[in-house]
Short mmCIF file of C-alpha atoms in Angstrom, two decimals:
data_model
loop_
_atom_site.label_atom_id
_atom_site.label_comp_id
_atom_site.label_asym_id
_atom_site.label_seq_id
_atom_site.Cartn_x
_atom_site.Cartn_y
_atom_site.Cartn_z
CA MET A 1 91.50 100.76 117.60
CA PRO A 2 90.98 97.04 116.82
CA ILE A 3 88.90 96.02 113.81
CA VAL A 4 86.21 93.70 115.16
CA THR A 5 83.95 91.88 112.67
CA PRO A 6 81.92 88.66 112.58
CA LEU A 7 85.06 86.97 111.20
CA THR A 8 87.28 87.88 114.16
CA LYS A 9 84.59 86.71 116.56
CA LEU A 10 83.94 83.43 114.73
CA LEU A 11 87.58 82.45 114.23
CA GLY A 12 89.02 83.87 117.44
CA ILE A 13 91.59 86.02 115.60
CA ARG A 14 92.68 89.61 116.30
CA VAL A 15 92.59 91.04 112.76
CA PRO A 16 90.14 89.94 110.00
CA ILE A 17 92.90 88.91 107.58
CA VAL A 18 93.13 85.42 106.10
CA GLN A 19 96.17 84.05 104.29
CA GLY A 20 94.87 82.22 101.23
CA GLY A 21 95.74 78.58 100.70
CA MET A 22 98.52 78.68 98.08
CA GLN A 23 100.11 75.64 96.48
CA TRP A 24 103.78 75.25 97.54
CA VAL A 25 103.51 78.41 99.68
CA GLY A 26 101.07 77.60 102.52
CA ILE A 27 103.50 75.63 104.70
CA PRO A 28 104.05 75.73 108.48
CA GLN A 29 106.55 78.60 108.65
CA LEU A 30 104.28 81.05 106.81
CA VAL A 31 101.04 79.80 108.35
CA ALA A 32 102.35 80.13 111.90
CA ALA A 33 103.76 83.60 111.20
CA VAL A 34 100.40 84.86 109.92
CA SER A 35 98.51 83.39 112.87
CA GLU A 36 101.03 84.69 115.41
CA ALA A 37 100.64 88.16 113.89
CA GLY A 38 96.89 88.09 114.51
CA GLY A 39 95.48 86.81 111.22
CA LEU A 40 94.47 83.32 110.13
CA GLY A 41 97.20 81.23 108.53
CA ILE A 42 96.11 78.48 106.13
CA LEU A 43 98.04 75.26 105.44
CA THR A 44 97.62 74.05 101.85
CA ALA A 45 96.77 70.36 102.08
CA LEU A 46 97.74 69.43 98.53
CA THR A 47 101.22 70.91 98.95
CA GLN A 48 101.80 67.84 101.10
CA PRO A 49 102.34 64.58 99.15
CA SER A 50 99.98 62.52 101.32
CA PRO A 51 97.47 62.76 104.17
CA ASP A 52 100.16 61.52 106.58
CA ALA A 53 102.47 64.30 105.43
CA LEU A 54 99.66 66.76 106.14
CA ARG A 55 99.45 65.38 109.68
CA THR A 56 103.14 66.12 110.11
CA ALA A 57 102.70 69.67 108.75
CA ILE A 58 99.83 70.32 111.16
CA ARG A 59 101.95 69.16 114.08
CA GLU A 60 104.87 71.32 112.93
CA THR A 61 102.57 74.34 112.74
CA ARG A 62 101.32 73.70 116.27
CA LYS A 63 104.90 73.77 117.53
CA LEU A 64 105.25 77.27 116.05
CA THR A 65 101.95 78.82 117.17
CA SER A 66 99.16 78.28 119.67
CA LYS A 67 96.87 80.59 117.66
CA PRO A 68 94.08 79.39 115.33
CA PHE A 69 95.01 78.25 111.83
CA GLY A 70 93.20 76.38 109.09
CA VAL A 71 93.68 73.93 106.23
CA ASN A 72 92.85 74.51 102.57
CA LEU A 73 91.44 71.83 100.27
CA THR A 74 90.93 72.89 96.65
CA LEU A 75 89.12 70.57 94.25
CA LEU A 76 90.34 71.11 90.70
CA PRO A 77 90.34 69.04 87.51
CA ALA A 78 93.19 66.52 87.58
CA ILE A 79 94.18 63.44 85.62
CA GLN A 80 94.73 61.59 88.89
CA GLN A 81 92.46 62.84 91.66
CA PRO A 82 94.12 63.42 95.04
CA ASP A 83 92.81 61.61 98.11
CA TYR A 84 90.63 64.52 99.20
CA ALA A 85 88.75 62.43 101.76
CA GLY A 86 92.01 61.21 103.23
CA TYR A 87 93.40 64.73 103.60
CA ALA A 88 90.16 65.92 105.19
CA ARG A 89 90.07 63.02 107.63
CA ALA A 90 93.73 63.49 108.60
CA ALA A 91 93.21 67.19 109.35
CA VAL A 92 90.06 66.60 111.39
CA GLU A 93 91.73 63.80 113.35
CA GLU A 94 94.61 66.17 114.09
CA GLY A 95 92.17 68.60 115.66
CA VAL A 96 91.92 71.23 112.90
CA THR A 97 88.56 73.01 113.15
CA ILE A 98 88.84 75.65 110.39
CA PHE A 99 88.85 74.76 106.70
CA GLU A 100 89.03 76.72 103.47
CA THR A 101 87.43 74.89 100.55
CA ALA A 102 87.37 75.81 96.87
CA GLY A 103 86.66 74.29 93.50
CA ASN A 104 84.10 71.95 91.98
CA ASN A 105 81.48 69.94 93.86
CA PRO A 106 82.55 70.76 97.44
CA GLY A 107 79.33 69.34 98.92
CA PRO A 108 80.72 66.06 100.31
CA LEU A 109 83.68 67.83 101.92
CA ILE A 110 81.52 70.54 103.43
CA GLU A 111 79.11 67.93 104.79
CA TYR A 112 81.98 66.00 106.37
CA PHE A 113 83.47 69.10 107.99
CA LYS A 114 80.13 70.29 109.36
CA LYS A 115 79.40 66.85 110.81
CA ASN A 116 82.66 67.24 112.71
CA ASN A 117 81.72 70.70 114.05
CA CYS A 118 84.24 72.53 111.88
CA ILE A 119 84.09 76.07 110.49
CA VAL A 120 84.10 76.19 106.69
CA ILE A 121 85.21 79.13 104.54
CA HIS A 122 84.33 78.48 100.89
CA LYS A 123 85.87 80.42 97.99
CA CYS A 124 83.59 81.47 95.10
CA THR A 125 83.91 83.61 91.99
CA THR A 126 80.17 84.09 91.37
CA ILE A 127 77.18 84.98 93.53
CA ARG A 128 75.19 81.96 92.35
CA HIS A 129 77.96 79.61 93.50
CA ALA A 130 78.18 81.51 96.78
CA LYS A 131 74.45 81.05 97.36
CA SER A 132 74.76 77.35 96.55
CA ALA A 133 77.57 77.00 99.12
CA GLU A 134 75.47 78.96 101.60
CA ARG A 135 72.72 76.35 101.20
CA LEU A 136 75.29 73.64 101.90
CA GLY A 137 75.89 75.22 105.30
CA VAL A 138 79.22 77.01 105.00
CA ASP A 139 80.00 79.53 107.74
CA VAL A 140 81.88 82.12 105.68
CA LEU A 141 82.22 82.82 101.97
CA SER A 142 85.39 84.11 100.33
CA ILE A 143 84.37 86.17 97.30
CA ASP A 144 87.08 86.16 94.61
CA GLY A 145 87.02 89.06 92.18
CA PHE A 146 88.50 89.02 88.68
CA GLU A 147 91.67 90.62 90.12
CA CYS A 148 92.71 87.52 92.04
CA ALA A 149 95.64 85.22 91.36
CA GLY A 150 94.95 81.65 90.35
CA HIS A 151 91.44 80.80 89.18
CA PRO A 152 89.13 83.86 88.85
CA GLY A 153 86.28 81.96 87.19
CA GLU A 154 84.92 82.58 83.73
CA GLU A 155 82.65 85.60 84.18
CA ASP A 156 85.25 88.36 84.63
CA ILE A 157 83.41 90.29 87.36
CA GLY A 158 85.63 92.67 89.33
CA GLY A 159 85.62 92.82 93.10
CA LEU A 160 83.93 96.21 93.35
CA VAL A 161 80.68 94.90 91.86
CA LEU A 162 81.01 91.33 93.11
CA LEU A 163 81.37 92.38 96.76
CA ALA A 164 78.47 94.82 96.53
CA ARG A 165 76.34 92.03 95.02
CA ALA A 166 77.40 89.78 97.89
CA ALA A 167 76.07 92.38 100.33
CA GLN A 168 72.74 92.30 98.53
CA GLU A 169 72.41 88.52 98.29
CA LEU A 170 74.26 86.66 101.04
CA ARG A 171 73.19 85.89 104.58
CA VAL A 172 76.46 84.55 105.99
CA PRO A 173 79.60 86.70 106.47
CA TYR A 174 81.92 87.00 103.51
CA ILE A 175 85.51 88.06 102.99
CA ALA A 176 87.05 89.83 100.01
CA SER A 177 89.73 88.19 97.89
CA GLY A 178 91.66 89.55 94.94
CA GLY A 179 93.53 92.79 94.33
CA ILE A 180 94.11 93.71 97.99
CA ALA A 181 97.60 94.46 99.29
CA GLU A 182 97.38 97.60 101.41
CA GLY A 183 95.14 99.41 103.86
CA ARG A 184 92.99 101.24 101.32
CA GLY A 185 91.87 97.94 99.82
CA PHE A 186 91.24 96.54 103.30
CA ALA A 187 89.06 99.53 104.23
CA ALA A 188 87.26 99.40 100.87
CA ALA A 189 86.42 95.72 101.39
CA LEU A 190 84.93 96.48 104.80
CA ALA A 191 82.95 99.36 103.31
CA LEU A 192 81.56 96.95 100.71
CA GLY A 193 80.20 94.74 103.48
CA ALA A 194 83.02 92.21 103.82
CA ALA A 195 83.87 90.85 107.26
CA GLY A 196 87.55 90.60 106.34
CA ILE A 197 90.04 90.05 103.56
CA ASN A 198 91.91 87.15 102.00
CA LEU A 199 95.48 87.82 100.83
CA GLY A 200 97.57 85.59 98.57
CA THR A 201 100.14 87.43 96.47
CA ARG A 202 100.82 89.92 99.31
CA PHE A 203 101.72 87.09 101.72
CA MET A 204 103.95 85.48 99.08
CA CYS A 205 106.11 88.58 99.37
CA THR A 206 106.93 88.44 103.09
CA VAL A 207 110.02 87.44 105.03
CA GLU A 208 108.44 84.16 106.21
CA SER A 209 107.18 83.14 102.77
CA PRO A 210 109.08 80.01 101.67
CA ILE A 211 109.57 81.08 98.05
CA HIS A 212 112.96 82.10 96.66
CA GLU A 213 114.12 85.65 97.36
CA ASN A 214 114.46 86.29 93.62
CA ILE A 215 110.72 85.70 93.16
CA LYS A 216 109.89 88.03 96.03
CA LYS A 217 112.06 90.71 94.42
CA LYS A 218 110.37 90.08 91.07
CA ILE A 219 106.96 90.68 92.68
CA VAL A 220 108.21 93.99 94.13
CA GLU A 221 109.58 95.03 90.71
CA SER A 222 106.42 94.08 88.83
CA THR A 223 103.32 96.13 88.09
CA GLU A 224 99.61 95.38 87.73
CA GLN A 225 100.31 94.78 84.02
CA ASP A 226 102.60 91.81 84.61
CA THR A 227 100.03 89.01 84.80
CA ILE A 228 98.32 87.05 82.04
CA HIS A 229 95.39 84.65 81.76
CA ILE A 230 96.02 81.12 80.55
CA LEU A 231 93.66 78.16 79.95
CA ARG A 232 90.83 80.51 78.92
CA THR A 233 89.91 78.38 75.91
CA LEU A 234 89.73 75.31 78.16
CA HIS A 235 87.32 77.14 80.51
CA ASN A 236 89.74 76.78 83.41
CA THR A 237 91.11 80.33 83.42
CA ALA A 238 94.13 81.02 85.62
CA ARG A 239 95.87 84.33 86.28
CA VAL A 240 99.63 83.82 86.38
CA TYR A 241 102.84 85.82 86.10
CA LYS A 242 103.46 86.92 82.51
CA ASN A 243 106.61 85.10 81.43
CA LYS A 244 107.74 83.27 78.29
CA VAL A 245 106.11 79.99 79.31
CA ALA A 246 102.73 81.63 79.98
CA GLU A 247 102.89 83.54 76.69
CA GLU A 248 103.68 80.30 74.86
CA VAL A 249 100.57 78.70 76.37
CA VAL A 250 98.45 81.64 75.19
CA GLU A 251 99.92 81.41 71.68
CA ILE A 252 98.99 77.73 71.48
CA GLU A 253 95.48 78.57 72.65
CA ARG A 254 95.16 81.19 69.90
CA LYS A 255 95.86 78.74 67.08
CA PRO A 256 92.94 77.76 64.82
CA GLY A 257 90.91 75.09 66.56
CA GLY A 258 92.23 76.15 69.95
CA ALA A 259 94.32 74.07 72.32
CA HIS A 260 93.91 70.55 73.64
CA PHE A 261 95.21 69.95 77.12
CA PRO A 262 97.93 67.48 76.02
CA ASP A 263 99.35 70.29 73.83
CA ILE A 264 100.08 72.47 76.84
CA GLN A 265 100.36 69.98 79.69
CA PRO A 266 104.19 69.99 79.77
CA LEU A 267 104.18 73.80 79.96
CA VAL A 268 101.67 74.11 82.81
CA ALA A 269 102.93 71.17 84.88
CA GLY A 270 102.81 71.98 88.57
CA VAL A 271 106.31 70.64 89.15
CA ARG A 272 107.71 73.46 86.99
CA GLY A 273 105.88 76.04 89.08
CA ARG A 274 107.30 74.51 92.23
CA LYS A 275 110.80 74.79 90.77
CA VAL A 276 110.23 78.51 90.17
CA TYR A 277 109.79 78.99 93.90
CA GLU A 278 112.71 76.72 94.75
CA LEU A 279 115.27 77.90 92.17
CA GLY A 280 114.29 81.55 91.89
CA ASP A 281 114.02 81.67 88.09
CA PRO A 282 110.74 83.51 87.25
CA GLU A 283 110.90 82.26 83.65
CA TYR A 284 111.19 78.54 84.44
CA GLY A 285 107.49 77.71 84.65
CA ILE A 286 103.95 78.86 85.39
CA TRP A 287 103.44 80.58 88.75
CA THR A 288 100.35 82.30 90.05
CA ALA A 289 100.30 86.01 90.80
CA GLY A 290 97.56 88.60 91.14
CA ILE A 291 97.43 92.18 89.90
CA ALA A 292 98.00 93.23 93.50
CA MET A 293 101.67 93.00 92.51
CA GLY A 294 101.31 96.59 91.37
CA LEU A 295 100.70 97.62 94.99
CA ILE A 296 103.55 95.66 96.58
CA LYS A 297 106.68 97.71 97.26
CA ASP A 298 108.52 95.79 100.00
CA ILE A 299 109.14 92.45 101.73
CA PRO A 300 107.97 92.87 105.36
CA THR A 301 107.53 90.27 108.07
CA CYS A 302 103.97 88.99 108.45
CA LYS A 303 103.66 90.93 111.71
CA GLU A 304 104.85 94.15 110.08
CA LEU A 305 102.41 93.64 107.20
CA ILE A 306 99.36 92.82 109.32
CA ASP A 307 100.06 95.66 111.76
CA ARG A 308 100.44 98.06 108.84
CA LEU A 309 97.24 96.91 107.12
CA GLU A 310 95.31 97.27 110.36
CA ARG A 311 96.70 100.75 111.00
CA GLU A 312 96.16 101.98 107.43
CA ALA A 313 92.61 100.66 107.24
CA ALA A 314 91.76 102.37 110.54
CA GLU A 315 93.26 105.63 109.26
CA VAL A 316 91.18 105.45 106.07
CA ALA A 317 88.01 104.72 108.05
CA SER A 318 88.75 107.61 110.42
CA SER A 319 89.35 109.96 107.51
CA LEU A 320 86.07 109.00 105.91
CA ALA A 321 84.22 109.42 109.20
CA GLY A 322 85.76 112.88 109.52
CA ALA A 323 84.65 113.80 106.00
CA VAL A 324 81.08 112.77 106.76
CA LYS A 325 81.02 114.74 110.03
CA ALA A 326 82.41 117.80 108.26
CA LYS A 327 79.54 117.73 105.77
CA LEU A 328 76.93 117.23 108.48
#
């Protein structure tokens, strides 16, 4: 039985599963595979070196799938700010109509997308930020619990409470992000009022994911205890894989007086994280990973994964319905 929610209706997708925009990972081959399998693939704009390169990536994705897909734009602190407006304009001019936004001060981007009749999914880690984005006119909110990879915010609220609070407070549909990798989590998110789920780490560990096979195997071998938070003292917390580089960053942060960004900049440089995915050495640099690693036991195709998640979630829902009937 298909899982039909406000998200599937709004986006024109078969299954309410969104592939999160991941730096160096959200490229055409993965995006198209997710969309072809019935979910929503998301191209990561800032993986591309320029707006023109994003245009090329959008065209490449269209050659691989006729299904809907979106583009992610994440606004984060940077010494040299990317050309966010240029990336946004390039994607809109290429006919993209679905966008995932995240980060600080998304108002101008959201306004631009809405003026161009686009659908906006905005990622938040707090209910107050979600309500602010709601006022800006976003169509869907992605609620990131403390379990998520990357930036979980600074308030450390787990998904169980955060999603239930979203049900109490929000008017627009929302999807659950963080800590989900199998059907039980999918069903739980729907039970908590979500219209779908957002998967990052789980999609990293698929056949079509562009990262090195060694990193995929490392994810399978890892547990929920193999992540660590860095940049906490700089109020830019990130959950990453626990390796020697990440532990060195934390040690610097623990020194009297804390850390200054120049002290750790060479360790957290994005280029080192990219090399991890290219070379397959999990110790080479910082790379994002969520505690959902503890739930990941294989490397399926995107179609196998999405079909499995859909089937498992339906089985859980059916089991719960049977339990309720039995008691009645």
